[in-house]
Coordinates of C-alpha atoms in Angstrom, one line a residue:
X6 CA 2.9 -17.0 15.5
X7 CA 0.3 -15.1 13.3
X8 CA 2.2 -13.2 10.4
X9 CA 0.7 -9.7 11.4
X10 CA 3.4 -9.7 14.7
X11 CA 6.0 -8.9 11.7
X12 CA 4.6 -5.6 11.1
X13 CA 5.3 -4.2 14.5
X14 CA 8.9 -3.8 13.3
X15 CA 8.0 -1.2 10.9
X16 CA 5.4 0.7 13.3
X17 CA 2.9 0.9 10.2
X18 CA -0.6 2.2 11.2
X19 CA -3.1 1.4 8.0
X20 CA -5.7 2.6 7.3
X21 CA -8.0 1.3 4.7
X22 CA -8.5 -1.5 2.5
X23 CA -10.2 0.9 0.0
X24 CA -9.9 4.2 -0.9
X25 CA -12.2 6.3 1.4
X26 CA -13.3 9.8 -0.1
X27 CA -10.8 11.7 1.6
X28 CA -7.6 9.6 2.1
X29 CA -5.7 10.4 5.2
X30 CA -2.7 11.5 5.0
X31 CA 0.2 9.1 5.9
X32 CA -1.9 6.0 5.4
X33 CA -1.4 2.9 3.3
X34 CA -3.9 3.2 0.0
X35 CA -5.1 -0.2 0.1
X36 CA -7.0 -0.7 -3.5
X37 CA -6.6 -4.0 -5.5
X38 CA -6.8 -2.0 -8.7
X39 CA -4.0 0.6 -8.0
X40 CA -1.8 -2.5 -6.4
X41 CA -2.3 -4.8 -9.5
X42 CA -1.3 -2.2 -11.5
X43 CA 1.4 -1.4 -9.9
X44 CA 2.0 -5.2 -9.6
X45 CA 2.2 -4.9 -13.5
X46 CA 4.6 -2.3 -13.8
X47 CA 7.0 -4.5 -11.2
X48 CA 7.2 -7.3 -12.5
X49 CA 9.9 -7.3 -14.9
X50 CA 12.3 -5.2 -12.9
X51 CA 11.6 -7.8 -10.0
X52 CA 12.4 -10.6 -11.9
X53 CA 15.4 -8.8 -13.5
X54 CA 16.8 -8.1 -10.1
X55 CA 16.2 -12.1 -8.4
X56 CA 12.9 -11.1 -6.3
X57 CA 10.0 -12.8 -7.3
X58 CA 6.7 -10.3 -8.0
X59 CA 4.4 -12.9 -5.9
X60 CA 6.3 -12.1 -3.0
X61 CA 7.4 -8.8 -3.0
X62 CA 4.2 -6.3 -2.9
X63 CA 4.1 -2.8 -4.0
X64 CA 2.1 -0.3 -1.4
X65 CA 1.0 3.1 -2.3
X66 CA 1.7 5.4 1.2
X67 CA -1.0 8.5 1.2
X68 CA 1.8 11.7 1.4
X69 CA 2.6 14.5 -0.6
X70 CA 6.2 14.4 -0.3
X71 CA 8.6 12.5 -3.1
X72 CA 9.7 9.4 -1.5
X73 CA 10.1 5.7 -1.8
X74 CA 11.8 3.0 0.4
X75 CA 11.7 -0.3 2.0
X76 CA 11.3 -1.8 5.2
X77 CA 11.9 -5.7 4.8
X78 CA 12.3 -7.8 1.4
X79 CA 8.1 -8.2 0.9
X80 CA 7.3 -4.5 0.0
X81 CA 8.3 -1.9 -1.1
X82 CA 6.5 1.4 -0.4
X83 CA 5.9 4.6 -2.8
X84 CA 4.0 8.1 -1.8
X85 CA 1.5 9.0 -3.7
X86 CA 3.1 12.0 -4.3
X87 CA 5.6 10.1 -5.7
X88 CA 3.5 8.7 -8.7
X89 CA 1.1 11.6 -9.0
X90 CA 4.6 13.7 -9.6
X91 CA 6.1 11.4 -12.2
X92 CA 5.0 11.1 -16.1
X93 CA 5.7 7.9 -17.3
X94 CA 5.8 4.5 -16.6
X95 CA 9.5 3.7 -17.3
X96 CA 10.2 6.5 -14.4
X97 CA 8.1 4.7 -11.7
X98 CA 9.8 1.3 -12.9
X99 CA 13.2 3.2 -12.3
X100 CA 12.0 3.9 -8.4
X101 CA 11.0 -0.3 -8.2
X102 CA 14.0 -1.1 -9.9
X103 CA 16.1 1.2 -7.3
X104 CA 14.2 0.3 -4.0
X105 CA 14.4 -3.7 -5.5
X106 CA 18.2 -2.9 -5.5
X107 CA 18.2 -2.1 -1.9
X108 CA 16.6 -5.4 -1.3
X109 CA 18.8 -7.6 -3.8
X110 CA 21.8 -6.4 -2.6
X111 CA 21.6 -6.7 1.0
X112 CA 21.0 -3.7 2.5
X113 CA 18.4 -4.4 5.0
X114 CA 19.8 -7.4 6.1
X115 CA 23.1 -5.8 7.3
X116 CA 21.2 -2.6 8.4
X117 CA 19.6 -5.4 11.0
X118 CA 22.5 -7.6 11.3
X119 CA 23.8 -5.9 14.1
X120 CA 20.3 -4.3 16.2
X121 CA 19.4 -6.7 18.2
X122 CA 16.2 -4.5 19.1
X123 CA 15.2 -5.4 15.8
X124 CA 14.6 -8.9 16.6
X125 CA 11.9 -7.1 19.5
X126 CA 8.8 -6.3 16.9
X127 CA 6.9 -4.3 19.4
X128 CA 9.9 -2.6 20.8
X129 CA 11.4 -1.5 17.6
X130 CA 8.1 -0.1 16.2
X131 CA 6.8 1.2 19.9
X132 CA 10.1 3.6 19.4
X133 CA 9.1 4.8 15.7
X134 CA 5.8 5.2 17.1
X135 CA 7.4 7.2 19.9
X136 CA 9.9 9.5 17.6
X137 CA 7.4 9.6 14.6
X138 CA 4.6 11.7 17.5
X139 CA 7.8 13.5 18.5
X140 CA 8.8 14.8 15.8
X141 CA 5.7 15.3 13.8
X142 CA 4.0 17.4 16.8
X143 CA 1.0 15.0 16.3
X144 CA 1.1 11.6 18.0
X145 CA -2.6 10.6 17.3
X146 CA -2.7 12.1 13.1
X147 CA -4.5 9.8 10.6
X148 CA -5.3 7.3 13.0
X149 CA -2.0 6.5 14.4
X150 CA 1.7 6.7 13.3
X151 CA 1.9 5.4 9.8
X152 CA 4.7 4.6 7.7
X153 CA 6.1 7.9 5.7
X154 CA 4.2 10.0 8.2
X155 CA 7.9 11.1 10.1
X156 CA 10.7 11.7 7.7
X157 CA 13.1 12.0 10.4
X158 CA 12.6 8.5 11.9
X159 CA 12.5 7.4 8.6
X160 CA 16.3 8.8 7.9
X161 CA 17.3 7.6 11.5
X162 CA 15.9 3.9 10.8
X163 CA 16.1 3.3 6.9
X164 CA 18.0 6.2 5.4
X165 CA 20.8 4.8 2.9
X166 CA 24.9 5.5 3.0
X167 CA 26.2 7.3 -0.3
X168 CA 27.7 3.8 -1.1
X169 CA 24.4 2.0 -0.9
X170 CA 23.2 4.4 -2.9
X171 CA 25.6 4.0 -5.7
X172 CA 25.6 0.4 -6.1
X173 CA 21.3 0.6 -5.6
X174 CA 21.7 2.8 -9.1
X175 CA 24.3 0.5 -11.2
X176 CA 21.9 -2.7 -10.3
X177 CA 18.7 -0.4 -10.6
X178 CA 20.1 0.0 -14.2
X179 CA 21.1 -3.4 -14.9
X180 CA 17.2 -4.4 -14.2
X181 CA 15.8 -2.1 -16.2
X182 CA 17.7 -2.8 -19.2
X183 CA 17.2 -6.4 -18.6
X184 CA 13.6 -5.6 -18.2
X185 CA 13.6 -3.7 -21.7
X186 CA 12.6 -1.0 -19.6
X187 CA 13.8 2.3 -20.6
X188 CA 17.1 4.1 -18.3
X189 CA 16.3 7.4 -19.2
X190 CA 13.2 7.2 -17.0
X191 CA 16.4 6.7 -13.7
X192 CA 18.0 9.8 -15.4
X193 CA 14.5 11.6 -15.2
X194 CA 13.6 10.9 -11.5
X195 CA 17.0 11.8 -10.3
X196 CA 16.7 15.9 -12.0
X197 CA 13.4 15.9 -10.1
X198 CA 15.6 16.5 -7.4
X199 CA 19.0 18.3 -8.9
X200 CA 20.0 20.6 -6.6
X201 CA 18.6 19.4 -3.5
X202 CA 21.5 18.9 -1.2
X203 CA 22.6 22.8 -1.9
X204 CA 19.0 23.3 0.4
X205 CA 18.7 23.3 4.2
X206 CA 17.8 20.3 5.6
X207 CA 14.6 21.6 6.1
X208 CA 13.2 22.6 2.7
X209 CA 15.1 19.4 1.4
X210 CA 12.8 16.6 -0.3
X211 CA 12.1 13.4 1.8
X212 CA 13.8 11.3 -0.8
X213 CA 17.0 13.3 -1.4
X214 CA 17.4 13.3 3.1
X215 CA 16.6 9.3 3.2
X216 CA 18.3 8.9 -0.6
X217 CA 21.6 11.2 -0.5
X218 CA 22.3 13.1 -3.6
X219 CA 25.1 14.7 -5.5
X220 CA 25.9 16.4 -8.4
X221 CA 28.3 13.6 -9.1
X222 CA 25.8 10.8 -8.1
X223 CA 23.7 12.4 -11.3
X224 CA 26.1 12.2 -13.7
X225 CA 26.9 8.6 -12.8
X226 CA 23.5 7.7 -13.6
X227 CA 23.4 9.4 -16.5
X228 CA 26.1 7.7 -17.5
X229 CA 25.5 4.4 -16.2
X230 CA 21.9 5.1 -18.0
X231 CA 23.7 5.3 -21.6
X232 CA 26.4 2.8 -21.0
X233 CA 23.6 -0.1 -20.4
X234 CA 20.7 1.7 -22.2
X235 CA 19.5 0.0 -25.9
X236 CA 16.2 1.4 -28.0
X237 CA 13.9 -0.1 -25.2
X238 CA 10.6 -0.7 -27.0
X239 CA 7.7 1.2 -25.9
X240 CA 6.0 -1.4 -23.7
X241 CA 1.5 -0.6 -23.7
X242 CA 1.2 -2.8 -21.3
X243 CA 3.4 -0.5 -18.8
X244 CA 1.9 2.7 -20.2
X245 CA -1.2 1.5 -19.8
X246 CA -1.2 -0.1 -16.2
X247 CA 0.9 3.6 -15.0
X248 CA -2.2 5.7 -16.5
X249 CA -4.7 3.6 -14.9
X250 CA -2.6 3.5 -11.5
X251 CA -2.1 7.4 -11.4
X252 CA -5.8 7.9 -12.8
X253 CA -7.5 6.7 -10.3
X254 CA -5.2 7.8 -7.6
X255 CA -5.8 10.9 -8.9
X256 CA -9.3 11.1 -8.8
X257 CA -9.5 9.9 -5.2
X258 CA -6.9 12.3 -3.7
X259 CA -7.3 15.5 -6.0
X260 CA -10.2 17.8 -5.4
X261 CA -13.4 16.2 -8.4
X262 CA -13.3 19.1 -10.3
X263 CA -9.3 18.7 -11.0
X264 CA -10.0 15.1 -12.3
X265 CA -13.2 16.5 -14.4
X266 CA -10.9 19.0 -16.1
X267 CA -8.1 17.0 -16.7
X268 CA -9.4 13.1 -17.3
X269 CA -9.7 13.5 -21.0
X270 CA -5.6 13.7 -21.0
X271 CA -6.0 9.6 -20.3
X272 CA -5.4 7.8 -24.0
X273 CA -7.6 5.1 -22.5
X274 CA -11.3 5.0 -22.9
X275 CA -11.9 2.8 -19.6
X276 CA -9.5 4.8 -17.5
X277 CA -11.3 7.7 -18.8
X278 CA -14.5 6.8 -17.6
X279 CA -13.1 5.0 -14.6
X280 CA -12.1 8.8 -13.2
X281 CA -15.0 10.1 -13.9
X282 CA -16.8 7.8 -12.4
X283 CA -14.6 8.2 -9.1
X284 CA -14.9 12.2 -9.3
X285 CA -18.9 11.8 -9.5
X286 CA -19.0 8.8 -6.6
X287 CA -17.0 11.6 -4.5
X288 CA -19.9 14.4 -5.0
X289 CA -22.7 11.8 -4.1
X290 CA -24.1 11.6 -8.0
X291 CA -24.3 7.7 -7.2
X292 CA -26.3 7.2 -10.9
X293 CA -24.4 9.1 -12.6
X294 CA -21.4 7.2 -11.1
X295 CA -22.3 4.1 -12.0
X296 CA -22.8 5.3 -15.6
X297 CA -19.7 5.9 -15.9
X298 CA -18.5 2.7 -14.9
X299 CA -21.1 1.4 -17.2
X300 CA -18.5 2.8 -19.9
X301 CA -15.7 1.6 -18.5
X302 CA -16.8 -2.0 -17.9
X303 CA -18.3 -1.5 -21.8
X304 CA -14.9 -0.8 -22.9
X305 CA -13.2 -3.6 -20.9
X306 CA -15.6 -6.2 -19.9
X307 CA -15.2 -8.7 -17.5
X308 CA -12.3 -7.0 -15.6
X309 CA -13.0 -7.9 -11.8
X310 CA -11.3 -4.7 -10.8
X311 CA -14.2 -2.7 -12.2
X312 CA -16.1 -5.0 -10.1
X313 CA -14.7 -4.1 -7.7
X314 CA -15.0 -0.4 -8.0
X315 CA -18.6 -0.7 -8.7
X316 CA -19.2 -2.5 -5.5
X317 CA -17.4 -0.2 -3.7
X318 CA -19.8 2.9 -5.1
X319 CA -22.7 0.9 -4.1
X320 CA -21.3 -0.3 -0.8
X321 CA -20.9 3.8 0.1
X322 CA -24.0 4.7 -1.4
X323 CA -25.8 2.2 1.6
X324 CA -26.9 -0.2 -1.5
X325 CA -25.8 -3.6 0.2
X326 CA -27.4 -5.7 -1.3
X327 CA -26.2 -4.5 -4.8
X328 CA -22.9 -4.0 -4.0
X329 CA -22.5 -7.7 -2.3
X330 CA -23.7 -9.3 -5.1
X331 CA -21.1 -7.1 -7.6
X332 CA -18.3 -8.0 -5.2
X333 CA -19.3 -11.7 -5.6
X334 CA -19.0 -11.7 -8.8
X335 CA -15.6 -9.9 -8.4
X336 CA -14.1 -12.4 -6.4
X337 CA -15.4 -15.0 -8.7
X338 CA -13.6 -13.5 -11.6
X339 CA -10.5 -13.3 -9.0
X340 CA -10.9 -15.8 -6.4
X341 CA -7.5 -15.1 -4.9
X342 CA -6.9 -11.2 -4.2
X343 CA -7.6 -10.6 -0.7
X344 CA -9.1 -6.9 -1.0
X345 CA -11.7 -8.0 -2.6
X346 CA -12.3 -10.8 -0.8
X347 CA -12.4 -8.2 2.5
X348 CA -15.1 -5.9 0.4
X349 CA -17.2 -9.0 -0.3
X350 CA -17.4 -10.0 3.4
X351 CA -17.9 -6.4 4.5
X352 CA -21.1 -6.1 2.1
X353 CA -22.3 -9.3 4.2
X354 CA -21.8 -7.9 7.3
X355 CA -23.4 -5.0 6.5
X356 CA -26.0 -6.8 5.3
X357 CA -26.6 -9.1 8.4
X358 CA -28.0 -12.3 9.4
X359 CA -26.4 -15.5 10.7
X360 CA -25.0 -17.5 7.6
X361 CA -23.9 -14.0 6.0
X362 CA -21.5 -13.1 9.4
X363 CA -20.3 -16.7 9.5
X364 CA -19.5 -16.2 5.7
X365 CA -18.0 -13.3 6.6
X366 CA -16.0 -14.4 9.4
X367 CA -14.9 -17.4 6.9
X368 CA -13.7 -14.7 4.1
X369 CA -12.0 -12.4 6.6
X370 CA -9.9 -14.6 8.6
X371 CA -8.6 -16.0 4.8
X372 CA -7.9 -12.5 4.0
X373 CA -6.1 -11.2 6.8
X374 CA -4.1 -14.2 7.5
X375 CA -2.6 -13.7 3.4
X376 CA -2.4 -10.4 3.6
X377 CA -1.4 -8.9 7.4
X378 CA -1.0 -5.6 6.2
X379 CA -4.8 -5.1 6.1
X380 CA -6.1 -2.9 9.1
X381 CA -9.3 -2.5 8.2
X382 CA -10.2 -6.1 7.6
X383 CA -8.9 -6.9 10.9
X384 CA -11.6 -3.9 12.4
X385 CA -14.4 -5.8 10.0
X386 CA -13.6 -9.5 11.7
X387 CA -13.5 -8.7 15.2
X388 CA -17.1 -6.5 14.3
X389 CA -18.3 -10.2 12.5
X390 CA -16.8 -12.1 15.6
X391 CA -18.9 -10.0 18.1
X392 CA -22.3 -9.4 16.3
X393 CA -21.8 -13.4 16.2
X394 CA -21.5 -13.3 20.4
X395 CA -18.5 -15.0 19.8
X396 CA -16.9 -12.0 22.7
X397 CA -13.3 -14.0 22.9
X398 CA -12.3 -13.9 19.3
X399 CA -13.7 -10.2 19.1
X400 CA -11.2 -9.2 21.8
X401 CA -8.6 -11.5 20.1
X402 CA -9.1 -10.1 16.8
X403 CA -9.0 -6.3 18.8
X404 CA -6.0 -7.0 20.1
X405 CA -4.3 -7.9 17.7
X406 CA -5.7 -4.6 15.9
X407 CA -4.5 -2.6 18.3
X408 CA -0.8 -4.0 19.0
X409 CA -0.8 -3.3 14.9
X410 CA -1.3 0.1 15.6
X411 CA 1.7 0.5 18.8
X412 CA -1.0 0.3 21.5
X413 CA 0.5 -1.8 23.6
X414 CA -1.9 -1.3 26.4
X415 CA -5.0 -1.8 25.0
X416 CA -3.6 -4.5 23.1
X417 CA -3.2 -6.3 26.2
X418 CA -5.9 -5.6 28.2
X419 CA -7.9 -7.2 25.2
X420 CA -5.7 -10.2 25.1
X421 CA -6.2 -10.9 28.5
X422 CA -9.8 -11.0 28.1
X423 CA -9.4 -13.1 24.9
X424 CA -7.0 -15.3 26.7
X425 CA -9.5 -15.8 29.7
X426 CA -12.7 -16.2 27.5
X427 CA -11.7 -19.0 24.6
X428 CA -10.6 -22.6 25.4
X429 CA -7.1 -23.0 26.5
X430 CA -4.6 -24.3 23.7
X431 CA -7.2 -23.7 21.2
X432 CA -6.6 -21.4 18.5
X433 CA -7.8 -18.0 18.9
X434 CA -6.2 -18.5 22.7
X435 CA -2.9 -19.2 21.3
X436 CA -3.0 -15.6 19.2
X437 CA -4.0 -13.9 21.7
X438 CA -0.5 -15.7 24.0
X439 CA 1.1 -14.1 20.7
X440 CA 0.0 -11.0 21.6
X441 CA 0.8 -11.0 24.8
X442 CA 4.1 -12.5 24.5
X443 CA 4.8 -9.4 22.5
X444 CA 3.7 -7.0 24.8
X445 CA 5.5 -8.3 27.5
X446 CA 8.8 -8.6 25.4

């Protein structure tokens, strides 16, 4: 059974594999640059904790609100208004190092143990679709329901006891001082939201409902924090990867002129010019753009995720031709990150002809089966599939794009087709008996 049936369970609609100009709100960022960075910062705290950092993937969630959490043991998932609120890396390690205790210690396996539901991918995320457009008021917002959109499903599903919480903080600590990360950045997160469970439920902070705090719950981390804390040595490496995470974030979700009167704050000459670049793509001054990254790349040559960037500013700009020969040479200079293998095939496509969609096809069908969380990759093969006249594997690929997204329906009518077009027992037929199975379960 293809990989993507998993994400069902967590009723996660995503939305792109780039960052578009306006991000909507609820989605999954999908950038290579902002998830290797974030990769960076992860590491150690993974390792500290038993997880590997190959396995476990960090995902930026387009909301406002404060809030992290996990669904499974492969991801853990952050709000951008998470990072863009913190000021530090060793505070956005303390929120890995948390949400990896979760994982490490068991909490989302006995959560499941006993919800046999859970076992029922497409029921289990057909009813978060369902109480997610309840409760939100807006069934059909940013493209479907997407994970973070509905704090209150969120709480019902995934929110954690006061006991998981406490032992999620003594082993959160343990990693970081493992890590040599510092534990005053735990102490720091946690008075972000001091005095949150003297609110109403309703003016309380999505983290503090799905994360329960206390007065006493902060001074055990403070303590915990000084009973396990040593002189952690500032780490550039983490300073560096959080600034160029939260820059560019930044400068794709805050309004251009925000970013042009506060990207000089960034220490780094390539992150500088990276923002800037970003602010002056989102106005449409293409040249100057990409003189900008001209300074960036200058100041750190050869880094494929300033490929990758580039490319994508040429890509938007309607310069294909430019922009699939910079992703080339981005996924030369990092032959195995699927994002940028999804850009490169979606220059081809975009630029047409036979060999370029069977290229394409070839790229994307790599991609997505390594990385299922990737919507719009899915959207780009079934587009290469039919522009090919290969009509079964476009409805295969379809449908399995729309059971993704909750849409049971569609998903099947589309399988059927698929099912009824390709060659019994061959491949594409037997995803397309995936989807259906699931459907009809």
């Amino acid at each position: 059974m293809r990989p993507f049936l998993r994400l069902f369970i967590f009723a996660v609609a995503l939305a792109a594999t780039l960052l578009p100009r306006t991000v909507a709100a609820g989605s999954l960022v999908r950038d290579p640059d902002i998830e290797h960075a974030l990769t960076q910062l992860a590491a150690p705290v993974l390792r500290a904790a038993g997880l590997s950092p190959s396995r476990v993937g960090i995902y930026v969630v387009q909301d406002n609100q404060m809030n992290a959490f996990v669904l499974d043991r492969e991801a853990i998932y952050i709000h951008s208004g998470m990072i863009l609120r913190l000021t530090k890396a060793s505070e956005l390690q303390a929120v890995i190092a948390h949400e990896a205790a979760h994982i490490a210690n068991g909490h989302l396996t006995r959560r499941y143990a006993n919800r046999q539901s859970a076992r029922n991918a497409m029921a289990l995320g057909a009813a978060l679709s369902v109480a997610a457009g309840a409760l939100s008021g807006n069934a059909g917002a940013a493209g479907g329901i997407a994970v973070g959109v509905a704090s209150s499903a969120q709480r019902v599903f995934f929110g954690h006891s006061r006991a998981e919480e406490s032992a999620a903080d003594q082993s959160g600590i343990r990693y970081m001082a493992a890590a040599g990360v510092d534990t005053a950045g735990a102490v720091s997160v946690m008075e972000l939201f001091a005095g949150q469970e003297a609110l109403p439920t309703n003016r309380q902070d999505i983290y503090a409902q799905s994360h329960p705090l206390s007065r006493d719950r902060l001074r055990q981390i403070k303590a915990l924090a000084v009973s396990y804390g040593k002189a952690a040595k500032p780490d550039p490496n983490a300073d560096y990867w959080f600034d160029r995470a939260k820059g560019k974030l930044s400068a794709f979700i805050r309004n251009p002129k925000w970013t042009f009167q506060r990207m000089k704050e960034s220490p780094y000459p390539d992150v500088r010019a990276m923002r800037e670049a970003v602010a002056l793509h989102r106005r449409n001054q293409t040249a100057k753009a990409l003189a900008a990254m001209d300074r960036a790349q200058s100041a750190r040559p050869g880094d494929p995720l300033y490929d990758e960037l580039r490319a994508q500013i040429l890509m938007e700009s309607r310069n294909w031709a430019a922009a699939s020969q910079t992703y080339g040479r981005a996924l030369n200079r990092a032959p195995q990150n699927t994002l940028i293998m999804a850009g490169y095939a979606r220059s081809l496509i975009a630029l047409g002809g036979q060999q370029r969609l069977k290229q394409a096809v070839s790229l994307l069908e790599t991609s997505t089966a390594r990385d299922w969380r990737n919507d719009l990759a899915l959207r780009d093969l079934g587009q290469a599939y039919a522009q090919l006249g290969q009509t079964g594997m476009a409805n295969m690929v379809t449908a399995e794009r729309h059971a993704m997204h909750g849409r049971r329906k569609e998903a099947k009518i589309l399988a059927q087709r698929a099912a009824d077009l390709l060659p019994r027992g061959s491949p594409g037929w037997r995803r397309a008996q995936d989807v259906l199975n699931a459907v009809d379960n």
